[in-house]
């Protein structure tokens, strides 16, 4: 906009105006060591006066050009306005009196007209920048209000996110403690499982040993029972044979006694035969007693074998009961391990949520910092 006013007020000969501005620029920089000067009201007034003396309009761009391209429009605009209102008249000594020795009145009138025209040109030049500056100030204030509202909302969101992060952190701590407890329980369960497996293995080995012993005892008992039955059968056969022999001897004795009654001559022989028969009967009775003793011993050994087999079966039943209890314990330990694994999955999920909230927190902080830096830059440099 300053360039448009400068183009409107500049003389038609742009090359001549540029040459005069270049000359003023070179002289100004030479006077100040070849470097731009920090612009203040007095410095701006000095550069504007030199431009006016050269017949050039002291616009913002012209003053910045003379000063080596440096200078803030916020400083130049009010300084130029002050220059046209007071400083230019002061430098020219105010409005010349009606009669000046050696100066024609028409020239004095022309002088006053030039001053008034310069004042109007300055006011016209600064009117649009003033309106633009006011508009920019209103826009900046509105933008600052919006940014502040957005920042407040983001601060509230940030506070909510921080509270949620604290809550998740607490949940994570509880979950980690639960996980540690679960891990300890899992380790204890694994140790118990190993011990239980070793115990079960030992019990199975003992059970197998007991089963083998019981099987061997059953086999031995069956063999002994068969042997005892065979011996008893032999004893019964021998007893039957002896019984038949006794009956035969008694029959023979009866016959001999009958014959003795009729044949007294043979009494001596019969007595001898009777004595012999009695001896045989005694022998048969002793053999029968021995058979009965053998039968009683066989019965005792059979009862002892039956009792040993019953004890072996009882030990086998106890081993089976302990084996079932160990299997139940293994199932409980497996359930504890599954619970520990489920707790570990919950901890991983909570850690993922906390990480996402932290990333969102960092992203909102970066956006807030960016908007604050943009607001500061626009407030420092409101030019269009």
Coordinates of C-alpha atoms in Angstrom, one line a residue:
X1 CA 0.0 0.0 0.0
X2 CA 2.9 2.4 0.7
X3 CA 4.4 1.5 -2.7
X4 CA 1.0 2.5 -4.3
X5 CA 1.0 5.9 -2.6
X6 CA 4.7 6.4 -3.5
X7 CA 3.9 5.6 -7.1
X8 CA 1.0 8.1 -7.1
X9 CA 3.0 11.0 -5.5
X10 CA 6.3 10.4 -7.3
X11 CA 7.3 12.5 -10.3
X12 CA 7.0 10.9 -13.7
X13 CA 10.8 10.5 -14.0
X14 CA 11.2 7.2 -12.0
X15 CA 14.9 6.9 -13.0
X16 CA 15.7 10.4 -11.6
X17 CA 13.8 9.7 -8.3
X18 CA 15.7 6.5 -7.9
X19 CA 19.0 8.2 -8.6
X20 CA 18.2 10.8 -5.9
X21 CA 17.3 8.2 -3.4
X22 CA 20.5 6.3 -4.2
X23 CA 22.5 9.4 -3.6
X24 CA 20.7 10.1 -0.3
X25 CA 21.3 6.4 0.7
X26 CA 25.0 6.5 -0.1
X27 CA 25.5 9.8 1.8
X28 CA 23.5 8.5 4.8
X29 CA 25.3 5.2 5.1
X30 CA 28.7 6.9 4.6
X31 CA 27.9 9.3 7.5
X32 CA 27.1 6.3 9.7
X33 CA 30.0 4.0 8.9
X34 CA 28.3 2.1 6.2
X35 CA 25.8 0.5 8.6
X36 CA 22.1 0.9 9.2
X37 CA 21.0 3.1 12.1
X38 CA 18.5 2.0 14.8
X39 CA 15.4 4.1 13.8
X40 CA 13.9 6.5 16.3
X41 CA 11.7 9.5 15.9
X42 CA 14.6 11.9 15.4
X43 CA 16.4 9.6 12.9
X44 CA 13.2 9.1 10.9
X45 CA 12.6 12.9 10.8
X46 CA 16.2 13.5 9.6
X47 CA 15.8 11.0 6.7
X48 CA 12.3 12.3 5.8
X49 CA 13.7 15.9 5.7
X50 CA 16.4 14.9 3.3
X51 CA 13.9 13.2 1.1
X52 CA 11.6 16.2 1.1
X53 CA 14.5 18.5 0.3
X54 CA 15.3 16.2 -2.7
X55 CA 11.7 16.5 -3.9
X56 CA 10.8 12.9 -2.8
X57 CA 8.0 11.6 -0.7
X58 CA 9.1 10.3 2.7
X59 CA 7.3 6.9 2.6
X60 CA 8.0 4.0 4.8
X61 CA 9.7 2.1 2.0
X62 CA 11.8 5.1 1.0
X63 CA 13.0 5.7 4.6
X64 CA 13.8 2.0 5.0
X65 CA 15.7 2.1 1.7
X66 CA 17.8 5.0 2.7
X67 CA 18.6 3.3 6.0
X68 CA 20.0 0.2 4.3
X69 CA 16.6 -1.7 4.2
X70 CA 16.3 -1.7 8.0
X71 CA 13.5 -0.3 10.2
X72 CA 10.1 -1.3 11.7
X73 CA 7.0 0.2 10.1
X74 CA 5.6 0.5 13.7
X75 CA 8.3 3.1 14.4
X76 CA 8.4 4.8 11.0
X77 CA 4.6 5.5 10.6
X78 CA 4.1 7.7 13.8
X79 CA 7.5 9.4 13.3
X80 CA 6.6 10.5 9.7
X81 CA 3.2 11.7 11.0
X82 CA 5.0 13.8 13.7
X83 CA 7.5 15.0 11.1
X84 CA 4.8 16.5 8.9
X85 CA 2.8 18.0 11.8
X86 CA 5.6 19.8 13.6
X87 CA 9.1 18.9 12.7
X88 CA 9.0 20.1 9.1
X89 CA 7.6 23.5 10.1
X90 CA 10.2 23.7 12.8
X91 CA 13.0 23.0 10.4
X92 CA 11.6 25.5 7.9
X93 CA 11.1 28.1 10.6
X94 CA 7.3 28.0 10.6
X95 CA 5.1 29.8 8.1
X96 CA 7.0 32.8 6.6
X97 CA 5.7 36.3 7.5
X98 CA 3.7 38.2 4.9
X99 CA 6.6 40.3 4.0
X100 CA 10.2 39.0 3.9
X101 CA 13.0 41.2 2.8
X102 CA 14.1 40.1 -0.6
X103 CA 11.3 37.5 -1.0
X104 CA 8.4 38.3 -3.3
X105 CA 4.9 37.9 -1.6
X106 CA 3.8 35.5 -4.4
X107 CA 6.7 33.2 -3.5
X108 CA 5.7 33.4 0.1
X109 CA 2.2 32.4 -0.8
X110 CA 3.5 29.6 -2.9
X111 CA 5.6 28.5 0.0
X112 CA 2.6 28.3 2.3
X113 CA 0.6 26.4 -0.4
X114 CA 3.5 23.9 -0.7
X115 CA 3.5 23.3 3.0
X116 CA -0.3 22.8 3.1
X117 CA -0.1 20.5 0.1
X118 CA 2.7 18.5 1.8
X119 CA 0.6 18.2 5.0
X120 CA -2.4 17.0 3.0
X121 CA -0.3 14.5 1.1
X122 CA 1.2 13.2 4.3
X123 CA -2.2 12.8 5.9
X124 CA -3.5 11.1 2.7
X125 CA -0.5 8.8 2.6
X126 CA -0.9 7.8 6.3
X127 CA -4.7 7.4 6.3
X128 CA -4.7 4.0 4.6
X129 CA -1.8 2.6 6.8
X130 CA -3.7 3.9 9.9
X131 CA -6.9 2.1 8.8
X132 CA -4.9 -1.1 8.0
X133 CA -3.1 -0.9 11.3
X134 CA -6.4 -0.6 13.2
X135 CA -7.8 -3.5 11.2
X136 CA -4.7 -5.6 12.0
X137 CA -4.9 -4.7 15.7
X138 CA -8.6 -5.8 15.8
X139 CA -7.7 -9.0 13.9
X140 CA -4.7 -9.7 16.2
X141 CA -6.9 -9.1 19.2
X142 CA -9.5 -11.5 17.9
X143 CA -6.9 -14.0 16.9
X144 CA -5.3 -13.7 20.4
X145 CA -8.7 -14.3 22.0
X146 CA -9.2 -17.3 19.8
X147 CA -5.8 -18.6 20.5
X148 CA -6.2 -18.0 24.2
X149 CA -9.6 -19.9 24.2
X150 CA -7.9 -22.7 22.2
X151 CA -5.0 -22.7 24.6
X152 CA -7.3 -22.8 27.6
X153 CA -9.2 -25.7 26.1
X154 CA -6.0 -27.5 25.4
X155 CA -4.8 -26.7 28.9
X156 CA -8.0 -28.3 30.2
X157 CA -7.5 -31.3 27.9
X158 CA -3.9 -31.4 29.0
X159 CA -5.0 -31.4 32.7
X160 CA -7.6 -34.2 31.9
X161 CA -4.9 -36.1 30.0
X162 CA -2.5 -35.7 32.9
X163 CA -5.1 -36.9 35.4
X164 CA -5.9 -39.8 33.1
X165 CA -2.2 -40.5 32.8
X166 CA -1.9 -40.4 36.6
X167 CA -4.8 -42.8 37.0
X168 CA -3.4 -45.1 34.3
X169 CA 0.0 -44.9 36.1
X170 CA -1.7 -45.9 39.3
X171 CA -3.5 -48.7 37.5
X172 CA -0.2 -49.7 35.9
X173 CA 1.5 -49.8 39.3
X174 CA -1.3 -51.9 40.7
X175 CA -1.2 -54.1 37.6
X176 CA 2.6 -54.4 37.9
X177 CA 2.3 -55.3 41.5
X178 CA -0.4 -57.9 40.6
X179 CA 1.8 -59.1 37.8
X180 CA 4.8 -59.4 40.3
X181 CA 2.5 -61.3 42.7
X182 CA 1.2 -63.4 39.8
X183 CA 4.8 -64.1 38.7
X184 CA 5.8 -65.1 42.2
X185 CA 2.7 -67.3 42.4
X186 CA 3.6 -68.7 39.0
X187 CA 7.1 -69.4 40.1
X188 CA 5.8 -71.0 43.3
X189 CA 3.3 -72.9 41.3
X190 CA 6.0 -74.0 38.9
X191 CA 8.2 -75.1 41.9
X192 CA 5.2 -76.9 43.4
X193 CA 4.4 -78.4 40.0
X194 CA 8.0 -79.7 39.7
X195 CA 7.8 -81.0 43.2
X196 CA 4.4 -82.5 42.6
X197 CA 5.6 -84.0 39.3
X198 CA 8.6 -85.5 41.0
X199 CA 6.4 -86.8 43.9
X200 CA 3.9 -88.2 41.4
X201 CA 6.7 -89.8 39.5
X202 CA 8.0 -91.3 42.7
X203 CA 4.5 -92.4 43.6
X204 CA 4.0 -93.9 40.2
X205 CA 7.3 -95.8 40.5
X206 CA 6.3 -96.9 44.0
X207 CA 2.9 -97.8 42.6
X208 CA 4.4 -99.8 39.8
X209 CA 6.8 -101.5 42.3
X210 CA 3.8 -102.3 44.6
X211 CA 1.8 -103.6 41.6
X212 CA 4.8 -105.7 40.5
X213 CA 5.2 -107.0 44.1
X214 CA 1.4 -107.7 44.4
X215 CA 1.5 -109.4 41.0
X216 CA 4.5 -111.5 42.0
X217 CA 2.8 -112.3 45.4
X218 CA -0.4 -113.2 43.6
X219 CA 1.6 -115.4 41.2
X220 CA 3.5 -117.0 44.1
X221 CA 0.3 -117.4 46.1
X222 CA -1.4 -119.1 43.1
X223 CA 1.5 -121.4 42.7
X224 CA 1.6 -122.2 46.4
X225 CA -2.2 -122.7 46.4
X226 CA -1.9 -125.1 43.5
X227 CA 1.0 -126.9 45.2
X228 CA -1.0 -127.1 48.5
X229 CA -4.0 -128.3 46.6
X230 CA -1.9 -131.0 44.9
X231 CA -0.3 -132.0 48.3
X232 CA -3.8 -132.1 49.9
X233 CA -5.0 -134.2 47.0
X234 CA -2.1 -136.5 47.4
X235 CA -2.7 -136.7 51.1
X236 CA -6.4 -137.4 50.5
X237 CA -5.4 -140.1 48.0
X238 CA -3.0 -141.6 50.5
X239 CA -5.6 -141.4 53.3
X240 CA -8.1 -143.2 51.0
X241 CA -5.5 -145.8 50.2
X242 CA -4.7 -146.2 53.9
X243 CA -8.4 -146.4 54.8
X244 CA -8.9 -149.1 52.2
X245 CA -5.8 -150.9 53.6
X246 CA -7.2 -150.6 57.1
X247 CA -10.5 -151.9 56.0
X248 CA -8.8 -154.7 54.2
X249 CA -6.6 -155.4 57.3
X250 CA -9.7 -155.4 59.5
X251 CA -11.5 -157.7 57.1
X252 CA -8.5 -160.0 57.1
X253 CA -8.3 -159.9 60.9
X254 CA -12.0 -160.8 61.2
X255 CA -11.4 -163.7 58.8
X256 CA -8.4 -164.7 60.9
X257 CA -10.3 -164.5 64.1
X258 CA -13.1 -166.6 62.7
X259 CA -10.6 -169.0 61.5
X260 CA -8.9 -169.0 65.0
X261 CA -12.2 -169.9 66.5
X262 CA -12.5 -172.8 64.3
X263 CA -8.8 -173.5 64.1
X264 CA -7.2 -173.0 67.5
X265 CA -4.1 -174.5 66.1
X266 CA -3.6 -171.4 64.1
X267 CA -4.1 -169.0 67.1
X268 CA -0.5 -168.3 67.5
X269 CA -0.2 -167.3 63.9
X270 CA -3.3 -165.2 64.1
X271 CA -2.0 -163.3 67.2
X272 CA 1.2 -162.6 65.3
X273 CA -0.8 -161.4 62.3
X274 CA -3.0 -159.3 64.6
X275 CA 0.1 -157.7 66.2
X276 CA 1.4 -157.0 62.7
X277 CA -1.9 -155.5 61.7
X278 CA -2.0 -153.4 64.8
X279 CA 1.5 -152.1 64.0
X280 CA 0.4 -151.3 60.5
X281 CA -2.7 -149.5 61.9
X282 CA -0.5 -147.4 64.2
X283 CA 1.7 -146.6 61.3
X284 CA -1.3 -145.6 59.3
X285 CA -2.5 -143.4 62.2
X286 CA 0.9 -141.7 62.5
X287 CA 0.9 -141.0 58.7
X288 CA -2.6 -139.6 59.0
X289 CA -1.5 -137.3 61.8
X290 CA 1.4 -136.1 59.7
X291 CA -1.0 -135.5 56.8
X292 CA -3.2 -133.4 59.1
X293 CA -0.2 -131.4 60.3
X294 CA 0.8 -130.8 56.7
X295 CA -2.7 -129.7 55.9
X296 CA -2.8 -127.3 58.9
X297 CA 0.6 -125.8 57.9
X298 CA -0.6 -125.3 54.3
X299 CA -3.7 -123.6 55.5
X300 CA -1.7 -121.2 57.7
X301 CA 0.7 -120.4 54.8
X302 CA -2.4 -119.8 52.6
X303 CA -3.9 -117.5 55.1
X304 CA -0.6 -115.6 55.5
X305 CA -0.4 -115.3 51.7
X306 CA -4.0 -114.0 51.5
X307 CA -3.2 -111.4 54.2
X308 CA 0.0 -110.3 52.3
X309 CA -2.0 -109.9 49.1
X310 CA -4.7 -107.8 50.9
X311 CA -2.0 -105.5 52.3
X312 CA -0.5 -105.1 48.9
X313 CA -3.9 -104.3 47.4
X314 CA -4.5 -101.8 50.2
X315 CA -1.1 -100.1 49.5
X316 CA -1.9 -100.0 45.8
X317 CA -5.3 -98.3 46.6
X318 CA -3.6 -95.7 48.8
X319 CA -1.1 -95.0 46.0
X320 CA -4.0 -94.5 43.5
X321 CA -5.7 -92.1 45.9
X322 CA -2.5 -90.0 46.3
X323 CA -2.0 -90.1 42.6
X324 CA -5.5 -88.7 42.1
X325 CA -4.8 -85.9 44.7
X326 CA -1.6 -85.0 42.8
X327 CA -3.5 -84.8 39.5
X328 CA -6.0 -82.4 41.2
X329 CA -3.1 -80.3 42.5
X330 CA -1.7 -80.1 39.0
X331 CA -5.0 -78.9 37.6
X332 CA -5.1 -76.1 40.3
X333 CA -1.5 -75.1 39.5
X334 CA -2.4 -74.9 35.7
X335 CA -5.4 -72.7 36.5
X336 CA -3.1 -70.4 38.6
X337 CA -0.7 -70.2 35.6
X338 CA -3.6 -69.3 33.2
X339 CA -4.6 -66.5 35.7
X340 CA -1.1 -65.2 35.8
X341 CA -0.9 -65.1 31.9
X342 CA -4.2 -63.2 31.8
X343 CA -2.9 -60.6 34.3
X344 CA 0.2 -60.2 32.2
X345 CA -2.0 -59.4 29.1
X346 CA -3.9 -56.8 31.1
X347 CA -0.7 -55.1 32.1
X348 CA 0.5 -54.9 28.5
X349 CA -2.8 -53.4 27.4
X350 CA -2.6 -50.7 30.2
X351 CA 1.0 -49.9 29.2
X352 CA -0.2 -49.4 25.6
X353 CA -3.0 -47.0 26.6
X354 CA -0.5 -45.0 28.8
X355 CA 2.0 -44.7 26.0
X356 CA -0.8 -43.4 23.6
X357 CA -1.9 -40.8 26.2
X358 CA 1.7 -39.7 26.7
X359 CA 2.1 -39.3 22.9
X360 CA -1.1 -37.3 22.7
X361 CA 0.1 -35.1 25.6
X362 CA 3.4 -34.4 23.8
X363 CA 1.5 -33.6 20.6
X364 CA -0.9 -31.1 22.3
X365 CA 2.1 -29.4 24.0
X366 CA 3.9 -29.0 20.7
X367 CA 0.7 -27.5 19.1
X368 CA 0.3 -25.1 22.0
X369 CA 3.9 -23.9 21.8
X370 CA 3.5 -23.4 18.0
X371 CA 0.4 -21.3 18.4
X372 CA 2.0 -19.2 21.1
X373 CA 5.1 -18.6 18.9
X374 CA 2.8 -17.6 16.0
X375 CA 0.8 -15.2 18.2
X376 CA 4.0 -13.6 19.5
X377 CA 5.4 -13.1 15.9
X378 CA 2.2 -11.5 14.7
X379 CA 2.0 -9.2 17.7
X380 CA 5.7 -8.1 17.1
X381 CA 5.2 -7.6 13.3
X382 CA 1.5 -6.5 12.5
X383 CA 2.4 -5.2 9.0
X384 CA 0.4 -6.8 6.1

